[in-house]
PDB file of C-alpha atoms in Angstrom:
ATOM      1  CA  MET A  23     -26.569 -18.949 -65.156  1.00 43.00           C
ATOM      2  CA  SER A  24     -24.596 -18.869 -61.936  1.00 46.00           C
ATOM      3  CA  ALA A  25     -25.940 -19.863 -58.544  1.00 48.00           C
ATOM      4  CA  GLY A  26     -23.717 -17.438 -56.703  1.00 48.00           C
ATOM      5  CA  HIS A  27     -20.461 -15.541 -56.624  1.00 47.00           C
ATOM      6  CA  GLY A  28     -18.172 -18.198 -55.229  1.00 46.00           C
ATOM      7  CA  HIS A  29     -18.744 -17.503 -51.528  1.00 47.00           C
ATOM      8  CA  GLU A  30     -17.486 -20.214 -49.180  1.00 48.00           C
ATOM      9  CA  HIS A  31     -20.232 -21.259 -46.797  1.00 48.00           C
ATOM     10  CA  ALA A  32     -19.514 -21.452 -43.059  1.00 52.00           C
ATOM     11  CA  GLY A  33     -19.778 -25.240 -42.947  1.00 51.00           C
ATOM     12  CA  ALA A  34     -16.966 -25.677 -45.468  1.00 61.00           C
ATOM     13  CA  THR A  35     -14.651 -23.532 -43.352  1.00 69.00           C
ATOM     14  CA  HIS A  36     -15.098 -25.853 -40.379  1.00 70.00           C
ATOM     15  CA  ARG A  37     -15.178 -29.197 -42.211  1.00 76.00           C
ATOM     16  CA  TRP A  38     -11.906 -30.269 -40.608  1.00 81.00           C
ATOM     17  CA  ARG A  39     -13.501 -29.958 -37.172  1.00 80.00           C
ATOM     18  CA  LEU A  40     -16.298 -32.297 -38.215  1.00 81.00           C
ATOM     19  CA  ARG A  41     -13.827 -34.846 -39.618  1.00 85.00           C
ATOM     20  CA  ILE A  42     -11.838 -35.153 -36.385  1.00 86.00           C
ATOM     21  CA  ALA A  43     -14.970 -35.202 -34.195  1.00 84.00           C
ATOM     22  CA  PHE A  44     -16.498 -37.900 -36.419  1.00 87.00           C
ATOM     23  CA  GLY A  45     -13.418 -40.118 -36.016  1.00 89.00           C
ATOM     24  CA  LEU A  46     -13.366 -39.726 -32.232  1.00 89.00           C
ATOM     25  CA  VAL A  47     -17.076 -40.335 -31.710  1.00 85.00           C
ATOM     26  CA  ALA A  48     -17.318 -43.261 -34.156  1.00 88.00           C
ATOM     27  CA  GLY A  49     -14.393 -45.020 -32.491  1.00 89.00           C
ATOM     28  CA  PHE A  50     -15.741 -44.596 -28.981  1.00 87.00           C
ATOM     29  CA  PHE A  51     -19.289 -45.629 -29.954  1.00 88.00           C
ATOM     30  CA  VAL A  52     -18.113 -49.206 -30.537  1.00 88.00           C
ATOM     31  CA  VAL A  53     -16.362 -49.281 -27.159  1.00 88.00           C
ATOM     32  CA  GLU A  54     -19.402 -47.956 -25.279  1.00 84.00           C
ATOM     33  CA  LEU A  55     -21.874 -50.262 -27.023  1.00 86.00           C
ATOM     34  CA  VAL A  56     -19.854 -53.372 -26.129  1.00 87.00           C
ATOM     35  CA  ALA A  57     -19.341 -52.157 -22.552  1.00 85.00           C
ATOM     36  CA  GLY A  58     -23.052 -51.398 -22.150  1.00 82.00           C
ATOM     37  CA  LEU A  59     -24.033 -54.874 -23.275  1.00 84.00           C
ATOM     38  CA  VAL A  60     -21.463 -56.516 -20.995  1.00 82.00           C
ATOM     39  CA  ALA A  61     -22.391 -54.381 -17.959  1.00 80.00           C
ATOM     40  CA  GLY A  62     -26.159 -54.509 -18.577  1.00 79.00           C
ATOM     41  CA  SER A  63     -26.305 -50.742 -18.040  1.00 78.00           C
ATOM     42  CA  LEU A  64     -29.194 -48.828 -19.606  1.00 76.00           C
ATOM     43  CA  ALA A  65     -27.342 -45.563 -18.952  1.00 75.00           C
ATOM     44  CA  LEU A  66     -24.377 -46.839 -20.984  1.00 78.00           C
ATOM     45  CA  LEU A  67     -26.606 -48.228 -23.735  1.00 78.00           C
ATOM     46  CA  SER A  68     -28.613 -44.997 -23.864  1.00 74.00           C
ATOM     47  CA  ASP A  69     -25.436 -42.988 -24.189  1.00 75.00           C
ATOM     48  CA  ALA A  70     -24.186 -45.428 -26.841  1.00 79.00           C
ATOM     49  CA  GLY A  71     -27.485 -44.995 -28.683  1.00 74.00           C
ATOM     50  CA  HIS A  72     -27.047 -41.268 -28.599  1.00 72.00           C
ATOM     51  CA  MET A  73     -23.477 -41.676 -29.824  1.00 77.00           C
ATOM     52  CA  ALA A  74     -24.810 -43.766 -32.700  1.00 77.00           C
ATOM     53  CA  ALA A  75     -27.030 -40.813 -33.571  1.00 72.00           C
ATOM     54  CA  ASP A  76     -23.932 -38.618 -33.316  1.00 76.00           C
ATOM     55  CA  VAL A  77     -22.045 -40.816 -35.768  1.00 80.00           C
ATOM     56  CA  VAL A  78     -24.884 -40.619 -38.295  1.00 75.00           C
ATOM     57  CA  ALA A  79     -25.396 -36.871 -37.716  1.00 72.00           C
ATOM     58  CA  LEU A  80     -21.686 -36.048 -37.983  1.00 78.00           C
ATOM     59  CA  GLY A  81     -21.396 -38.213 -41.095  1.00 80.00           C
ATOM     60  CA  ALA A  82     -24.396 -36.483 -42.632  1.00 74.00           C
ATOM     61  CA  ALA A  83     -22.935 -33.109 -41.703  1.00 72.00           C
ATOM     62  CA  LEU A  84     -19.676 -33.983 -43.453  1.00 78.00           C
ATOM     63  CA  VAL A  85     -21.495 -35.156 -46.567  1.00 77.00           C
ATOM     64  CA  ALA A  86     -23.684 -32.046 -46.491  1.00 72.00           C
ATOM     65  CA  THR A  87     -20.718 -29.670 -46.391  1.00 71.00           C
ATOM     66  CA  ARG A  88     -19.264 -31.485 -49.399  1.00 76.00           C
ATOM     67  CA  ILE A  89     -22.560 -31.346 -51.330  1.00 75.00           C
ATOM     68  CA  ALA A  90     -23.076 -27.680 -50.441  1.00 66.00           C
ATOM     69  CA  GLY A  91     -19.726 -26.797 -51.987  1.00 68.00           C
ATOM     70  CA  ARG A  92     -20.357 -28.562 -55.296  1.00 74.00           C
ATOM     71  CA  PRO A  93     -21.046 -26.405 -58.334  1.00 75.00           C
ATOM     72  CA  ASP A  94     -24.456 -26.926 -59.922  1.00 70.00           C
ATOM     73  CA  THR A  95     -24.178 -28.852 -63.186  1.00 78.00           C
ATOM     74  CA  THR A  96     -27.902 -29.010 -63.921  1.00 79.00           C
ATOM     75  CA  GLY A  97     -28.562 -25.285 -64.293  1.00 77.00           C
ATOM     76  CA  ARG A  98     -31.722 -25.745 -62.211  1.00 81.00           C
ATOM     77  CA  ARG A  99     -30.409 -25.206 -58.681  1.00 79.00           C
ATOM     78  CA  THR A 100     -30.239 -21.440 -58.881  1.00 75.00           C
ATOM     79  CA  PHE A 101     -29.296 -21.180 -55.192  1.00 77.00           C
ATOM     80  CA  GLY A 102     -26.804 -24.020 -55.400  1.00 74.00           C
ATOM     81  CA  SER A 103     -26.954 -26.879 -52.858  1.00 77.00           C
ATOM     82  CA  TYR A 104     -26.273 -24.843 -49.740  1.00 76.00           C
ATOM     83  CA  ARG A 105     -29.463 -26.032 -48.054  1.00 81.00           C
ATOM     84  CA  ALA A 106     -27.933 -29.522 -47.752  1.00 79.00           C
ATOM     85  CA  GLU A 107     -26.369 -28.368 -44.486  1.00 74.00           C
ATOM     86  CA  VAL A 108     -29.735 -27.338 -43.095  1.00 83.00           C
ATOM     87  CA  PHE A 109     -31.266 -30.705 -43.995  1.00 85.00           C
ATOM     88  CA  ALA A 110     -28.358 -32.425 -42.215  1.00 79.00           C
ATOM     89  CA  SER A 111     -29.133 -30.360 -39.099  1.00 79.00           C
ATOM     90  CA  GLY A 112     -32.759 -31.441 -39.359  1.00 86.00           C
ATOM     91  CA  LEU A 113     -31.652 -35.074 -39.546  1.00 83.00           C
ATOM     92  CA  ALA A 114     -29.576 -34.577 -36.389  1.00 78.00           C
ATOM     93  CA  ALA A 115     -32.630 -33.199 -34.562  1.00 83.00           C
ATOM     94  CA  LEU A 116     -34.825 -36.115 -35.676  1.00 88.00           C
ATOM     95  CA  LEU A 117     -32.202 -38.653 -34.596  1.00 82.00           C
ATOM     96  CA  MET A 118     -31.900 -37.015 -31.194  1.00 80.00           C
ATOM     97  CA  ILE A 119     -35.666 -37.172 -30.707  1.00 88.00           C
ATOM     98  CA  GLY A 120     -35.752 -40.814 -31.811  1.00 86.00           C
ATOM     99  CA  VAL A 121     -32.995 -41.790 -29.388  1.00 81.00           C
ATOM    100  CA  SER A 122     -34.721 -39.939 -26.527  1.00 84.00           C
ATOM    101  CA  ILE A 123     -37.998 -41.790 -27.129  1.00 88.00           C
ATOM    102  CA  TYR A 124     -36.191 -45.145 -27.238  1.00 83.00           C
ATOM    103  CA  ILE A 125     -34.312 -44.446 -23.984  1.00 81.00           C
ATOM    104  CA  ALA A 126     -37.492 -43.299 -22.247  1.00 85.00           C
ATOM    105  CA  LEU A 127     -39.384 -46.438 -23.307  1.00 85.00           C
ATOM    106  CA  GLU A 128     -36.555 -48.703 -22.123  1.00 79.00           C
ATOM    107  CA  ALA A 129     -36.347 -46.854 -18.802  1.00 79.00           C
ATOM    108  CA  VAL A 130     -40.095 -47.182 -18.211  1.00 81.00           C
ATOM    109  CA  ALA A 131     -39.937 -50.887 -19.089  1.00 79.00           C
ATOM    110  CA  ARG A 132     -37.315 -51.425 -16.362  1.00 74.00           C
ATOM    111  CA  ILE A 133     -39.379 -49.825 -13.613  1.00 74.00           C
ATOM    112  CA  GLY A 134     -40.321 -52.480 -11.062  1.00 68.00           C
ATOM    113  CA  GLY A 135     -37.620 -54.890 -12.250  1.00 65.00           C
ATOM    114  CA  SER A 136     -34.253 -55.760 -10.721  1.00 65.00           C
ATOM    115  CA  PRO A 137     -31.726 -55.733 -13.561  1.00 65.00           C
ATOM    116  CA  GLU A 138     -28.106 -56.688 -12.888  1.00 68.00           C
ATOM    117  CA  VAL A 139     -25.854 -53.677 -13.485  1.00 70.00           C
ATOM    118  CA  ALA A 140     -22.037 -53.765 -13.248  1.00 73.00           C
ATOM    119  CA  SER A 141     -20.814 -50.415 -11.949  1.00 75.00           C
ATOM    120  CA  GLY A 142     -17.106 -50.925 -12.718  1.00 80.00           C
ATOM    121  CA  PRO A 143     -17.379 -50.836 -16.538  1.00 80.00           C
ATOM    122  CA  MET A 144     -19.824 -47.940 -16.239  1.00 81.00           C
ATOM    123  CA  LEU A 145     -17.259 -45.800 -14.405  1.00 86.00           C
ATOM    124  CA  VAL A 146     -14.357 -46.649 -16.711  1.00 87.00           C
ATOM    125  CA  VAL A 147     -16.280 -46.171 -19.956  1.00 85.00           C
ATOM    126  CA  GLY A 148     -18.052 -43.074 -18.603  1.00 85.00           C
ATOM    127  CA  ALA A 149     -14.708 -41.438 -17.822  1.00 90.00           C
ATOM    128  CA  LEU A 150     -13.276 -42.339 -21.244  1.00 89.00           C
ATOM    129  CA  GLY A 151     -16.434 -41.042 -22.929  1.00 86.00           C
ATOM    130  CA  LEU A 152     -16.193 -37.773 -21.041  1.00 90.00           C
ATOM    131  CA  ALA A 153     -12.609 -37.284 -22.242  1.00 91.00           C
ATOM    132  CA  VAL A 154     -13.530 -38.025 -25.877  1.00 89.00           C
ATOM    133  CA  ASN A 155     -16.546 -35.713 -25.770  1.00 86.00           C
ATOM    134  CA  LEU A 156     -14.594 -32.852 -24.214  1.00 91.00           C
ATOM    135  CA  VAL A 157     -12.055 -33.008 -27.047  1.00 90.00           C
ATOM    136  CA  ALA A 158     -14.876 -33.044 -29.628  1.00 86.00           C
ATOM    137  CA  LEU A 159     -16.569 -30.125 -27.848  1.00 87.00           C
ATOM    138  CA  VAL A 160     -13.458 -27.974 -28.022  1.00 87.00           C
ATOM    139  CA  LEU A 161     -13.155 -28.760 -31.734  1.00 83.00           C
ATOM    140  CA  LEU A 162     -16.766 -28.033 -32.665  1.00 84.00           C
ATOM    141  CA  ARG A 163     -17.313 -25.017 -30.443  1.00 83.00           C
ATOM    142  CA  GLY A 164     -15.159 -22.895 -32.742  1.00 77.00           C
ATOM    143  CA  GLY A 165     -17.615 -23.344 -35.625  1.00 77.00           C
ATOM    144  CA  ALA A 166     -20.927 -23.680 -33.774  1.00 75.00           C
ATOM    145  CA  GLY A 167     -21.565 -19.944 -33.791  1.00 73.00           C
ATOM    146  CA  GLU A 168     -21.109 -19.651 -37.563  1.00 71.00           C
ATOM    147  CA  SER A 169     -22.660 -22.814 -39.028  1.00 71.00           C
ATOM    148  CA  LEU A 170     -26.065 -24.323 -38.175  1.00 68.00           C
ATOM    149  CA  ASN A 171     -24.705 -27.623 -39.421  1.00 67.00           C
ATOM    150  CA  VAL A 172     -21.736 -27.518 -37.037  1.00 76.00           C
ATOM    151  CA  LYS A 173     -24.050 -26.260 -34.281  1.00 78.00           C
ATOM    152  CA  GLY A 174     -26.224 -29.350 -34.719  1.00 72.00           C
ATOM    153  CA  ALA A 175     -23.154 -31.560 -34.322  1.00 75.00           C
ATOM    154  CA  TYR A 176     -21.983 -29.460 -31.359  1.00 82.00           C
ATOM    155  CA  LEU A 177     -25.321 -29.829 -29.551  1.00 78.00           C
ATOM    156  CA  GLU A 178     -25.194 -33.579 -30.134  1.00 74.00           C
ATOM    157  CA  VAL A 179     -21.786 -33.726 -28.459  1.00 81.00           C
ATOM    158  CA  VAL A 180     -22.971 -31.454 -25.609  1.00 83.00           C
ATOM    159  CA  ALA A 181     -25.738 -33.951 -24.915  1.00 76.00           C
ATOM    160  CA  ASP A 182     -23.206 -36.796 -25.108  1.00 78.00           C
ATOM    161  CA  THR A 183     -20.916 -35.022 -22.643  1.00 84.00           C
ATOM    162  CA  LEU A 184     -23.727 -34.708 -20.131  1.00 80.00           C
ATOM    163  CA  GLY A 185     -24.611 -38.300 -20.897  1.00 78.00           C
ATOM    164  CA  SER A 186     -21.066 -39.384 -19.979  1.00 83.00           C
ATOM    165  CA  ILE A 187     -21.303 -37.413 -16.736  1.00 87.00           C
ATOM    166  CA  GLY A 188     -24.640 -39.106 -16.092  1.00 82.00           C
ATOM    167  CA  VAL A 189     -23.079 -42.525 -16.671  1.00 82.00           C
ATOM    168  CA  ILE A 190     -20.316 -41.738 -14.154  1.00 87.00           C
ATOM    169  CA  VAL A 191     -22.857 -40.533 -11.569  1.00 87.00           C
ATOM    170  CA  ALA A 192     -25.022 -43.615 -12.191  1.00 83.00           C
ATOM    171  CA  GLY A 193     -21.994 -45.903 -11.792  1.00 83.00           C
ATOM    172  CA  LEU A 194     -21.015 -44.262  -8.500  1.00 89.00           C
ATOM    173  CA  MET A 195     -24.562 -44.478  -7.123  1.00 86.00           C
ATOM    174  CA  VAL A 196     -25.015 -48.098  -8.198  1.00 81.00           C
ATOM    175  CA  ALA A 197     -21.682 -48.983  -6.573  1.00 84.00           C
ATOM    176  CA  ALA A 198     -22.606 -47.107  -3.376  1.00 87.00           C
ATOM    177  CA  THR A 199     -26.204 -48.287  -2.983  1.00 84.00           C
ATOM    178  CA  GLY A 200     -26.378 -51.515  -4.973  1.00 80.00           C
ATOM    179  CA  SER A 201     -29.613 -50.233  -6.543  1.00 80.00           C
ATOM    180  CA  ALA A 202     -30.038 -50.373 -10.331  1.00 76.00           C
ATOM    181  CA  TRP A 203     -32.699 -47.663 -10.071  1.00 80.00           C
ATOM    182  CA  TRP A 204     -29.975 -45.021 -10.386  1.00 82.00           C
ATOM    183  CA  ASP A 205     -28.995 -46.419 -13.768  1.00 79.00           C
ATOM    184  CA  THR A 206     -32.606 -46.266 -14.982  1.00 82.00           C
ATOM    185  CA  GLY A 207     -33.355 -42.835 -13.510  1.00 84.00           C
ATOM    186  CA  ILE A 208     -30.269 -41.169 -14.950  1.00 81.00           C
ATOM    187  CA  ALA A 209     -30.911 -42.780 -18.342  1.00 80.00           C
ATOM    188  CA  LEU A 210     -34.377 -41.190 -18.283  1.00 84.00           C
ATOM    189  CA  ALA A 211     -32.888 -37.804 -17.358  1.00 83.00           C
ATOM    190  CA  ILE A 212     -30.475 -38.082 -20.291  1.00 78.00           C
ATOM    191  CA  ALA A 213     -33.421 -38.801 -22.593  1.00 81.00           C
ATOM    192  CA  CYS A 214     -35.290 -35.682 -21.428  1.00 85.00           C
ATOM    193  CA  PHE A 215     -32.253 -33.458 -21.918  1.00 79.00           C
ATOM    194  CA  VAL A 216     -31.554 -34.801 -25.399  1.00 78.00           C
ATOM    195  CA  ALA A 217     -35.193 -34.243 -26.390  1.00 85.00           C
ATOM    196  CA  VAL A 218     -35.139 -30.597 -25.267  1.00 85.00           C
ATOM    197  CA  ARG A 219     -31.942 -29.886 -27.209  1.00 78.00           C
ATOM    198  CA  ALA A 220     -33.400 -31.587 -30.280  1.00 83.00           C
ATOM    199  CA  VAL A 221     -36.526 -29.427 -30.190  1.00 89.00           C
ATOM    200  CA  MET A 222     -34.439 -26.252 -29.901  1.00 86.00           C
ATOM    201  CA  LEU A 223     -32.298 -27.237 -32.893  1.00 81.00           C
ATOM    202  CA  GLY A 224     -35.388 -28.305 -34.837  1.00 89.00           C
ATOM    203  CA  ARG A 225     -36.968 -24.882 -34.349  1.00 91.00           C
ATOM    204  CA  GLU A 226     -33.917 -23.213 -35.853  1.00 88.00           C
ATOM    205  CA  VAL A 227     -33.983 -25.586 -38.820  1.00 89.00           C
ATOM    206  CA  LEU A 228     -37.684 -24.917 -39.444  1.00 93.00           C
ATOM    207  CA  ALA A 229     -37.062 -21.169 -39.260  1.00 92.00           C
ATOM    208  CA  VAL A 230     -34.499 -21.460 -42.065  1.00 91.00           C
ATOM    209  CA  LEU A 231     -36.607 -23.806 -44.194  1.00 93.00           C
ATOM    210  CA  GLY A 232     -39.646 -21.589 -43.620  1.00 93.00           C
ATOM    211  CA  GLN A 233     -37.587 -18.626 -44.870  1.00 92.00           C
ATOM    212  CA  HIS A 234     -38.157 -16.566 -41.751  1.00 94.00           C
ATOM    213  CA  ALA A 235     -36.198 -13.365 -41.328  1.00 94.00           C
ATOM    214  CA  PRO A 236     -32.720 -14.170 -39.931  1.00 92.00           C
ATOM    215  CA  ALA A 237     -32.372 -14.101 -36.166  1.00 87.00           C
ATOM    216  CA  GLY A 238     -31.650 -10.583 -34.943  1.00 88.00           C
ATOM    217  CA  MET A 239     -32.779  -8.931 -38.180  1.00 93.00           C
ATOM    218  CA  ASN A 240     -36.004  -6.900 -38.133  1.00 95.00           C
ATOM    219  CA  PRO A 241     -37.510  -6.452 -41.640  1.00 96.00           C
ATOM    220  CA  ASP A 242     -39.073  -3.117 -40.622  1.00 96.00           C
ATOM    221  CA  GLU A 243     -35.664  -1.869 -39.524  1.00 97.00           C
ATOM    222  CA  VAL A 244     -34.162  -2.985 -42.837  1.00 97.00           C
ATOM    223  CA  ALA A 245     -36.894  -1.177 -44.787  1.00 96.00           C
ATOM    224  CA  GLY A 246     -36.371   1.942 -42.689  1.00 96.00           C
ATOM    225  CA  ALA A 247     -32.611   1.920 -43.295  1.00 96.00           C
ATOM    226  CA  LEU A 248     -33.084   1.520 -47.053  1.00 96.00           C
ATOM    227  CA  GLY A 249     -35.681   4.297 -47.010  1.00 95.00           C
ATOM    228  CA  GLU A 250     -33.078   6.663 -45.539  1.00 95.00           C
ATOM    229  CA  VAL A 251     -30.820   6.286 -48.590  1.00 96.00           C
ATOM    230  CA  PRO A 252     -30.813   9.664 -50.435  1.00 95.00           C
ATOM    231  CA  GLY A 253     -33.167   9.547 -53.411  1.00 94.00           C
ATOM    232  CA  VAL A 254     -35.315   6.663 -52.102  1.00 95.00           C
ATOM    233  CA  ARG A 255     -38.977   7.565 -51.619  1.00 94.00           C
ATOM    234  CA  ASP A 256     -40.402   4.147 -50.802  1.00 94.00           C
ATOM    235  CA  VAL A 257     -39.365   0.541 -50.169  1.00 96.00           C
ATOM    236  CA  HIS A 258     -41.634  -2.392 -50.969  1.00 94.00           C
ATOM    237  CA  ASP A 259     -41.494  -6.128 -51.688  1.00 93.00           C
ATOM    238  CA  LEU A 260     -38.733  -6.532 -49.123  1.00 96.00           C
ATOM    239  CA  HIS A 261     -37.748 -10.124 -48.333  1.00 96.00           C
ATOM    240  CA  VAL A 262     -34.917 -11.278 -46.067  1.00 97.00           C
ATOM    241  CA  TRP A 263     -34.075 -14.893 -45.297  1.00 95.00           C
ATOM    242  CA  THR A 264     -31.239 -17.314 -44.572  1.00 91.00           C
ATOM    243  CA  LEU A 265     -29.986 -19.554 -47.350  1.00 86.00           C
ATOM    244  CA  THR A 266     -27.646 -21.470 -45.048  1.00 79.00           C
ATOM    245  CA  SER A 267     -25.473 -20.629 -42.065  1.00 73.00           C
ATOM    246  CA  GLY A 268     -23.500 -17.464 -42.709  1.00 73.00           C
ATOM    247  CA  MET A 269     -25.435 -16.650 -45.891  1.00 83.00           C
ATOM    248  CA  ASN A 270     -28.302 -14.197 -45.432  1.00 91.00           C
ATOM    249  CA  VAL A 271     -30.084 -13.021 -48.569  1.00 94.00           C
ATOM    250  CA  ALA A 272     -32.359 -10.058 -49.329  1.00 96.00           C
ATOM    251  CA  THR A 273     -34.461  -8.667 -52.170  1.00 96.00           C
ATOM    252  CA  ALA A 274     -36.258  -5.322 -52.296  1.00 96.00           C
ATOM    253  CA  HIS A 275     -37.735  -2.709 -54.643  1.00 96.00           C
ATOM    254  CA  LEU A 276     -36.522   0.850 -54.113  1.00 96.00           C
ATOM    255  CA  VAL A 277     -38.768   3.605 -55.478  1.00 95.00           C
ATOM    256  CA  THR A 278     -36.860   6.763 -56.404  1.00 95.00           C
ATOM    257  CA  GLY A 279     -37.743  10.343 -57.359  1.00 89.00           C
ATOM    258  CA  PRO A 280     -37.224  11.818 -60.838  1.00 88.00           C
ATOM    259  CA  ASP A 281     -33.871  13.420 -59.992  1.00 88.00           C
ATOM    260  CA  ALA A 282     -32.343  10.423 -58.231  1.00 90.00           C
ATOM    261  CA  ASP A 283     -29.144   8.802 -59.482  1.00 93.00           C
ATOM    262  CA  ALA A 284     -30.168   5.141 -59.824  1.00 92.00           C
ATOM    263  CA  HIS A 285     -26.563   3.940 -59.840  1.00 94.00           C
ATOM    264  CA  GLY A 286     -25.744   5.908 -56.716  1.00 94.00           C
ATOM    265  CA  VAL A 287     -28.897   4.699 -54.944  1.00 96.00           C
ATOM    266  CA  LEU A 288     -28.029   1.094 -55.756  1.00 95.00           C
ATOM    267  CA  ASP A 289     -24.455   1.409 -54.494  1.00 96.00           C
ATOM    268  CA  GLN A 290     -25.481   3.103 -51.246  1.00 96.00           C
ATOM    269  CA  ALA A 291     -28.317   0.657 -50.610  1.00 97.00           C
ATOM    270  CA  ARG A 292     -26.014  -2.326 -51.114  1.00 96.00           C
ATOM    271  CA  GLN A 293     -23.534  -0.758 -48.698  1.00 96.00           C
ATOM    272  CA  VAL A 294     -26.297  -0.373 -46.090  1.00 97.00           C
ATOM    273  CA  MET A 295     -27.228  -4.046 -46.441  1.00 96.00           C
ATOM    274  CA  ARG A 296     -23.610  -5.156 -46.223  1.00 94.00           C
ATOM    275  CA  ALA A 297     -22.324  -2.899 -43.440  1.00 94.00           C
ATOM    276  CA  ARG A 298     -25.397  -2.611 -41.220  1.00 95.00           C
ATOM    277  CA  PHE A 299     -27.096  -5.973 -41.662  1.00 95.00           C
ATOM    278  CA  GLY A 300     -24.313  -8.260 -42.849  1.00 91.00           C
ATOM    279  CA  VAL A 301     -26.122  -9.193 -46.067  1.00 94.00           C
ATOM    280  CA  GLU A 302     -23.594  -9.668 -48.850  1.00 89.00           C
ATOM    281  CA  HIS A 303     -26.069 -10.886 -51.456  1.00 90.00           C
ATOM    282  CA  ALA A 304     -28.853  -8.319 -51.819  1.00 94.00           C
ATOM    283  CA  THR A 305     -30.834  -8.113 -55.050  1.00 94.00           C
ATOM    284  CA  LEU A 306     -32.217  -4.569 -55.238  1.00 96.00           C
ATOM    285  CA  GLN A 307     -34.527  -3.266 -57.942  1.00 95.00           C
ATOM    286  CA  VAL A 308     -34.371   0.512 -58.374  1.00 95.00           C
ATOM    287  CA  GLU A 309     -37.502   1.876 -60.043  1.00 94.00           C
ATOM    288  CA  PRO A 310     -38.830   5.406 -60.715  1.00 93.00           C
ATOM    289  CA  ASP A 311     -41.952   6.545 -58.889  1.00 89.00           C
ATOM    290  CA  THR A 312     -43.745   6.649 -62.239  1.00 89.00           C
ATOM    291  CA  HIS A 313     -43.350   2.883 -62.620  1.00 86.00           C
ATOM    292  CA  THR A 314     -46.680   1.044 -62.161  1.00 81.00           C
ATOM    293  CA  GLY A 315     -45.704  -2.517 -63.085  1.00 80.00           C
ATOM    294  CA  CYS A 316     -45.466  -3.680 -59.463  1.00 78.00           C
ATOM    295  CA  LYS A 317     -49.120  -2.816 -58.912  1.00 75.00           C
ATOM    296  CA  GLU A 318     -50.046  -5.475 -61.438  1.00 75.00           C
ATOM    297  CA  LEU A 319     -48.595  -8.291 -59.313  1.00 75.00           C
ATOM    298  CA  THR A 320     -51.169 -10.688 -57.879  1.00 74.00           C
ATOM    299  CA  TRP A 321     -49.144 -11.868 -54.864  1.00 73.00           C
TER     300      TRP A 321
END
């Protein structure tokens, strides 16, 4: 039994982007963590914490693309392991939420205090971080529109880029005013932004895991298009969902009249799914209108 027809999933196509981004972010994370501890900057530490989440998320994304491409040796994973990429995206969302909560708690704990913050290291490391993140953004943007896994990594780096800008702004304000409040306030703003992006990514992940209809695809429209195929009298038991990024799947029963050419109906219906809705893998059952077996189903 085969789990598919050898299609390459979108994440595998862009694996090289993830590899380079992972190397850049992992290397800079160490630099920012040390600088944050030396400078006593919550903005730097918060951005380093988010970069730590990036390192884990990018690593998980890389592992997921590898797992997703493995052939099934058990005979039990009839859809293969493509969902590994979606789980990696979910992990990225959870990490982003966790980092946001930690930053927010640390920021609140500093309110009313007078922490010593060195603005010089903040500016230098913030500028270096911005350069690293911009390179990673350019790399990942090319695959973010095709792979949910790469999109999760891309959104992580977007948040990091804004975090680096926040660190630079915080460093400038601390240097200009001598007040550490700017460091705390901008760290809190970074936390809020990261949390919002995490929720948005999490909603997409849940939509895939919940087997919702793919974004932009209306099941009623699909049924109507299949119903227009010559020879088709009715369409029922239609299901459309996303297996992983770039892989939408559909199943449907097509009821035909007594004079219909079942082979022709099948070929035309598959062409409709492929050309109009971008569904390469559609399992279509063509049945005569005298067939009553479907009425015996209990769900």
